[in-house]
Tab-separated table of C-alpha atoms in Angstrom:
chain	number	residue	atom	x	y	z
A	1142	MET	CA	-7.203	-3.994	-17.773
A	1143	VAL	CA	-9.601	-1.359	-15.343
A	1144	ILE	CA	-9.386	-2.278	-11.436
A	1145	SER	CA	-11.320	0.133	-9.239
A	1146	VAL	CA	-10.479	0.652	-5.423
A	1147	ALA	CA	-13.616	1.903	-3.539
A	1148	SER	CA	-15.531	2.067	-0.630
A	1149	TYR	CA	-18.641	3.328	1.810
A	1150	LYS	CA	-16.379	3.866	4.517
A	1151	GLY	CA	-13.336	6.434	4.989
A	1152	GLY	CA	-9.846	5.050	6.290
A	1153	VAL	CA	-9.658	1.787	5.394
A	1154	GLY	CA	-6.571	1.742	3.130
A	1155	LYS	CA	-8.548	2.484	-0.184
A	1156	THR	CA	-5.542	4.867	-1.385
A	1157	THR	CA	-2.982	2.885	0.018
A	1158	THR	CA	-4.432	-0.246	-1.540
A	1159	ALA	CA	-4.599	1.438	-5.079
A	1160	VAL	CA	-1.379	2.757	-4.989
A	1161	HIS	CA	-0.185	-0.684	-3.926
A	1162	LEU	CA	-1.457	-2.340	-6.619
A	1163	ALA	CA	-0.331	0.216	-8.945
A	1164	ALA	CA	3.179	-0.826	-8.221
A	1165	TYR	CA	2.454	-3.857	-8.498
A	1166	PHE	CA	0.847	-3.962	-12.035
A	1167	GLN	CA	3.926	-1.646	-13.522
A	1168	GLN	CA	5.881	-4.653	-12.800
A	1169	LEU	CA	3.999	-6.515	-15.704
A	1170	ALA	CA	3.407	-3.582	-17.883
A	1171	PRO	CA	2.952	0.449	-18.291
A	1172	THR	CA	0.678	1.424	-15.855
A	1173	LEU	CA	-2.017	4.601	-14.881
A	1174	LEU	CA	-3.530	5.410	-11.665
A	1175	LEU	CA	-6.438	7.668	-11.582
A	1176	ASP	CA	-6.797	9.823	-9.334
A	1177	ALA	CA	-10.822	10.338	-8.631
A	1178	ASP	CA	-10.875	11.254	-5.467
A	1179	ALA	CA	-12.205	14.727	-4.093
A	1180	ASN	CA	-9.002	14.926	-1.485
A	1181	ARG	CA	-6.120	14.040	-3.984
A	1182	ALA	CA	-4.705	11.209	-1.834
A	1183	SER	CA	-3.067	9.590	-4.378
A	1184	LEU	CA	-1.701	12.959	-6.447
A	1185	GLY	CA	-0.270	13.645	-3.032
A	1186	TRP	CA	1.281	10.371	-2.403
A	1187	ALA	CA	2.519	10.876	-5.997
A	1188	SER	CA	3.830	14.641	-5.191
A	1189	ALA	CA	7.568	13.891	-4.318
A	1190	GLY	CA	7.761	12.332	-7.944
A	1191	LYS	CA	9.127	8.932	-6.336
A	1192	LEU	CA	7.022	6.520	-7.783
A	1193	PRO	CA	7.242	4.226	-10.509
A	1194	PHE	CA	3.876	4.999	-12.565
A	1195	LYS	CA	2.205	7.741	-13.721
A	1196	VAL	CA	-0.309	9.404	-11.272
A	1197	LEU	CA	-2.657	11.949	-13.305
A	1198	ALA	CA	-6.398	13.495	-11.857
A	1199	TYR	CA	-9.212	11.439	-13.124
A	1200	LYS	CA	-10.519	14.101	-15.158
A	1201	SER	CA	-7.521	14.848	-16.910
A	1202	GLY	CA	-6.088	11.666	-16.999
A	1203	ILE	CA	-8.776	9.731	-19.070
A	1204	ARG	CA	-7.539	10.911	-22.308
A	1205	HIS	CA	-4.591	8.615	-21.531
A	1206	VAL	CA	-5.491	5.580	-20.616
A	1207	SER	CA	-4.729	3.800	-24.364
A	1208	GLU	CA	-1.559	4.201	-23.613
A	1209	PHE	CA	-1.639	1.939	-20.835
A	1210	ARG	CA	-2.269	-1.574	-20.182
A	1211	TYR	CA	-3.377	-1.377	-16.238
A	1212	VAL	CA	-5.330	1.270	-15.347
A	1213	VAL	CA	-6.228	1.513	-11.359
A	1214	VAL	CA	-8.736	3.543	-10.424
A	1215	ASP	CA	-8.437	5.506	-6.668
A	1216	THR	CA	-12.548	6.475	-6.460
A	1217	GLU	CA	-14.135	8.848	-4.894
A	1218	ALA	CA	-15.163	8.362	-1.305
A	1219	ARG	CA	-17.978	6.978	0.092
A	1220	PRO	CA	-19.834	6.710	-3.352
A	1221	GLU	CA	-24.068	6.571	-3.490
A	1222	GLU	CA	-25.309	3.359	-4.592
A	1223	GLY	CA	-25.854	3.921	-7.877
A	1224	ASP	CA	-22.593	5.413	-8.604
A	1225	MET	CA	-20.980	1.827	-6.851
A	1226	LYS	CA	-23.216	0.308	-9.312
A	1227	ASP	CA	-21.605	2.539	-12.115
A	1228	LEU	CA	-17.690	1.599	-11.251
A	1229	ALA	CA	-18.905	-1.682	-11.177
A	1230	GLU	CA	-19.695	-1.561	-14.577
A	1231	GLY	CA	-17.133	0.569	-15.590
A	1232	CYS	CA	-14.089	-1.820	-14.009
A	1233	ASP	CA	-12.845	-5.476	-15.097
A	1234	VAL	CA	-12.493	-5.828	-11.279
A	1235	LEU	CA	-13.346	-3.250	-8.317
A	1236	VAL	CA	-11.822	-4.291	-4.978
A	1237	VAL	CA	-12.801	-2.986	-1.735
A	1238	PRO	CA	-10.727	-2.688	1.071
A	1239	SER	CA	-12.134	-3.725	4.839
A	1240	THR	CA	-10.939	-2.848	7.765
A	1241	PRO	CA	-12.296	-5.853	10.146
A	1242	ASP	CA	-13.946	-3.989	12.992
A	1243	ALA	CA	-17.524	-4.227	13.591
A	1244	LEU	CA	-18.568	-0.750	12.572
A	1245	SER	CA	-16.874	-1.570	8.969
A	1246	LEU	CA	-18.101	-4.780	8.674
A	1247	ARG	CA	-21.694	-3.641	8.961
A	1248	VAL	CA	-20.816	-1.393	6.389
A	1249	LEU	CA	-19.748	-3.913	3.876
A	1250	ASP	CA	-22.869	-5.847	4.664
A	1251	GLU	CA	-24.575	-3.381	2.179
A	1252	THR	CA	-21.806	-2.998	0.019
A	1253	ALA	CA	-21.769	-6.926	-0.613
A	1254	GLY	CA	-25.394	-6.564	-1.033
A	1255	ILE	CA	-25.578	-3.922	-3.331
A	1256	LEU	CA	-22.607	-5.241	-5.621
A	1257	GLU	CA	-24.463	-8.556	-5.620
A	1258	LYS	CA	-27.619	-6.794	-7.518
A	1259	ALA	CA	-25.355	-5.498	-10.026
A	1260	ARG	CA	-23.291	-8.553	-10.502
A	1261	ALA	CA	-20.179	-6.929	-9.874
A	1262	ASN	CA	-16.755	-8.866	-10.420
A	1263	TYR	CA	-15.729	-8.030	-7.119
A	1264	ARG	CA	-14.082	-9.283	-3.815
A	1265	VAL	CA	-13.510	-7.601	0.180
A	1266	LEU	CA	-9.867	-7.019	1.069
A	1267	LEU	CA	-9.450	-7.031	5.238
A	1268	THR	CA	-7.245	-4.006	5.434
A	1269	ILE	CA	-5.147	-2.595	8.717
A	1270	ILE	CA	-5.564	-6.236	10.529
A	1271	PRO	CA	-3.757	-5.401	13.742
A	1272	PRO	CA	-0.959	-8.328	14.514
A	1273	LYS	CA	-1.657	-11.470	16.407
A	1274	PRO	CA	-2.525	-12.471	19.076
A	1275	THR	CA	-5.420	-10.641	18.550
A	1276	ARG	CA	-8.561	-12.716	16.159
A	1277	ASP	CA	-10.078	-9.307	14.384
A	1278	GLY	CA	-8.754	-10.103	11.260
A	1279	ASP	CA	-9.610	-13.996	11.514
A	1280	ASP	CA	-13.270	-13.428	12.962
A	1281	ALA	CA	-14.159	-10.998	10.322
A	1282	ARG	CA	-13.014	-13.457	7.763
A	1283	GLU	CA	-14.874	-16.245	9.346
A	1284	TYR	CA	-18.235	-14.016	8.951
A	1285	LEU	CA	-18.161	-12.477	5.709
A	1286	GLU	CA	-17.328	-15.955	4.529
A	1287	GLY	CA	-20.438	-17.282	6.559
A	1288	ARG	CA	-22.715	-14.555	4.497
A	1289	GLY	CA	-20.902	-15.197	0.978
A	1290	VAL	CA	-18.938	-12.712	0.568
A	1291	PRO	CA	-16.099	-12.896	-1.950
A	1292	LEU	CA	-12.849	-12.515	-0.477
A	1293	PHE	CA	-9.168	-12.148	-1.194
A	1294	LYS	CA	-7.046	-14.592	0.288
A	1295	THR	CA	-4.569	-12.373	1.367
A	1296	GLY	CA	-4.910	-9.492	4.073
A	1297	ILE	CA	-3.085	-6.277	4.498
A	1298	ARG	CA	-1.310	-6.371	7.947
A	1299	ARG	CA	-1.136	-3.059	9.691
A	1300	LEU	CA	1.999	-1.203	9.527
A	1301	ILE	CA	3.157	1.695	10.712
A	1302	ALA	CA	5.565	1.722	7.475
A	1303	PHE	CA	2.394	2.201	5.102
A	1304	GLN	CA	2.502	5.760	6.941
A	1305	ARG	CA	5.861	6.251	6.520
A	1306	ALA	CA	5.359	5.193	3.004
A	1307	ALA	CA	2.865	8.024	2.175
A	1308	LEU	CA	4.791	10.682	3.966
A	1309	ASP	CA	7.817	10.103	1.841
A	1310	GLY	CA	6.154	9.534	-0.985
A	1311	VAL	CA	7.097	6.216	-2.070
A	1312	THR	CA	5.697	2.101	-1.334
A	1313	VAL	CA	5.897	0.062	1.659
A	1314	ASP	CA	8.817	-1.511	0.428
A	1315	HIS	CA	11.263	1.335	0.580
A	1316	ILE	CA	10.505	1.786	4.332
A	1317	ASP	CA	9.470	-1.426	5.420
A	1318	ARG	CA	12.811	-4.026	5.386
A	1319	GLN	CA	11.008	-6.828	6.173
A	1320	ASN	CA	9.176	-6.121	3.015
A	1321	CYS	CA	6.143	-7.964	4.996
A	1322	GLY	CA	3.515	-4.882	3.726
A	1323	TRP	CA	4.792	-5.327	-0.102
A	1324	LEU	CA	4.141	-8.613	0.280
A	1325	ASP	CA	0.631	-8.774	1.031
A	1326	TYR	CA	0.000	-6.260	-1.878
A	1327	GLU	CA	1.901	-9.029	-4.055
A	1328	ARG	CA	-0.417	-11.279	-3.131
A	1329	VAL	CA	-3.017	-9.434	-3.636
A	1330	GLY	CA	-1.705	-8.311	-6.863
A	1331	GLU	CA	-1.263	-11.325	-8.039
A	1332	GLU	CA	-5.064	-12.299	-7.277
A	1333	ILE	CA	-6.404	-9.510	-9.315
A	1334	ALA	CA	-3.901	-10.775	-12.333
A	1335	GLY	CA	-5.865	-14.240	-12.343
A	1336	MET	CA	-9.377	-12.282	-12.175
A	1337	LEU	CA	-8.545	-10.398	-14.881
A	1338	PRO	CA	-10.241	-11.201	-18.694
A	1339	THR	CA	-7.747	-11.114	-21.650
A	1340	GLN	CA	-8.761	-7.902	-23.647
A	1341	THR	CA	-10.769	-4.987	-22.475
A	1342	ASN	CA	-10.172	-1.438	-21.552
A	1343	ARG	CA	-13.907	-0.231	-20.511
A	1344	VAL	CA	-12.613	3.534	-18.050
A	1345	GLY	CA	-14.850	6.451	-19.545
A	1346	ALA	CA	-17.317	4.047	-21.007
């Protein structure tokens, strides 16, 4: 089962999302995280050796895909239109993180249009949502729902614990005593699990 995480815009929590989704699916079955981004952010996160799943560079890791039930791909940043279509066709679920600010939403409009044409099985994940009483998250959700963009029911809150987790090479549940960040990703993982087909494996196809 292949879950790709991709975005046209940087700074939206793409690698954070890939790492935490891999941690969620590792609880269900052996999971591999493939780092396809030139900045090697997932590999850097894993360099401390504290993550509960395997992380490999995409090109060298592709040969190991058959050893895992789930594969999460941290894709290259800012893919071209054709690359985005290829990503959509090469995975079972495409996760598109986006922050709720106006600039990100404008970029997301273009992304959604491309993915709709490709008939991709995708959903947008709102990330780095500022706390109440700020309405950025609610306003972004209303805007995207009004445009028919498929959204995950759960968004990811803005927490300093995510930054600390990346520095320490762990998932956020090791940092945040209230477990808020992990619970957000756990709910997203549950939604993705419900979107996955029963049997497929298309990485590198």
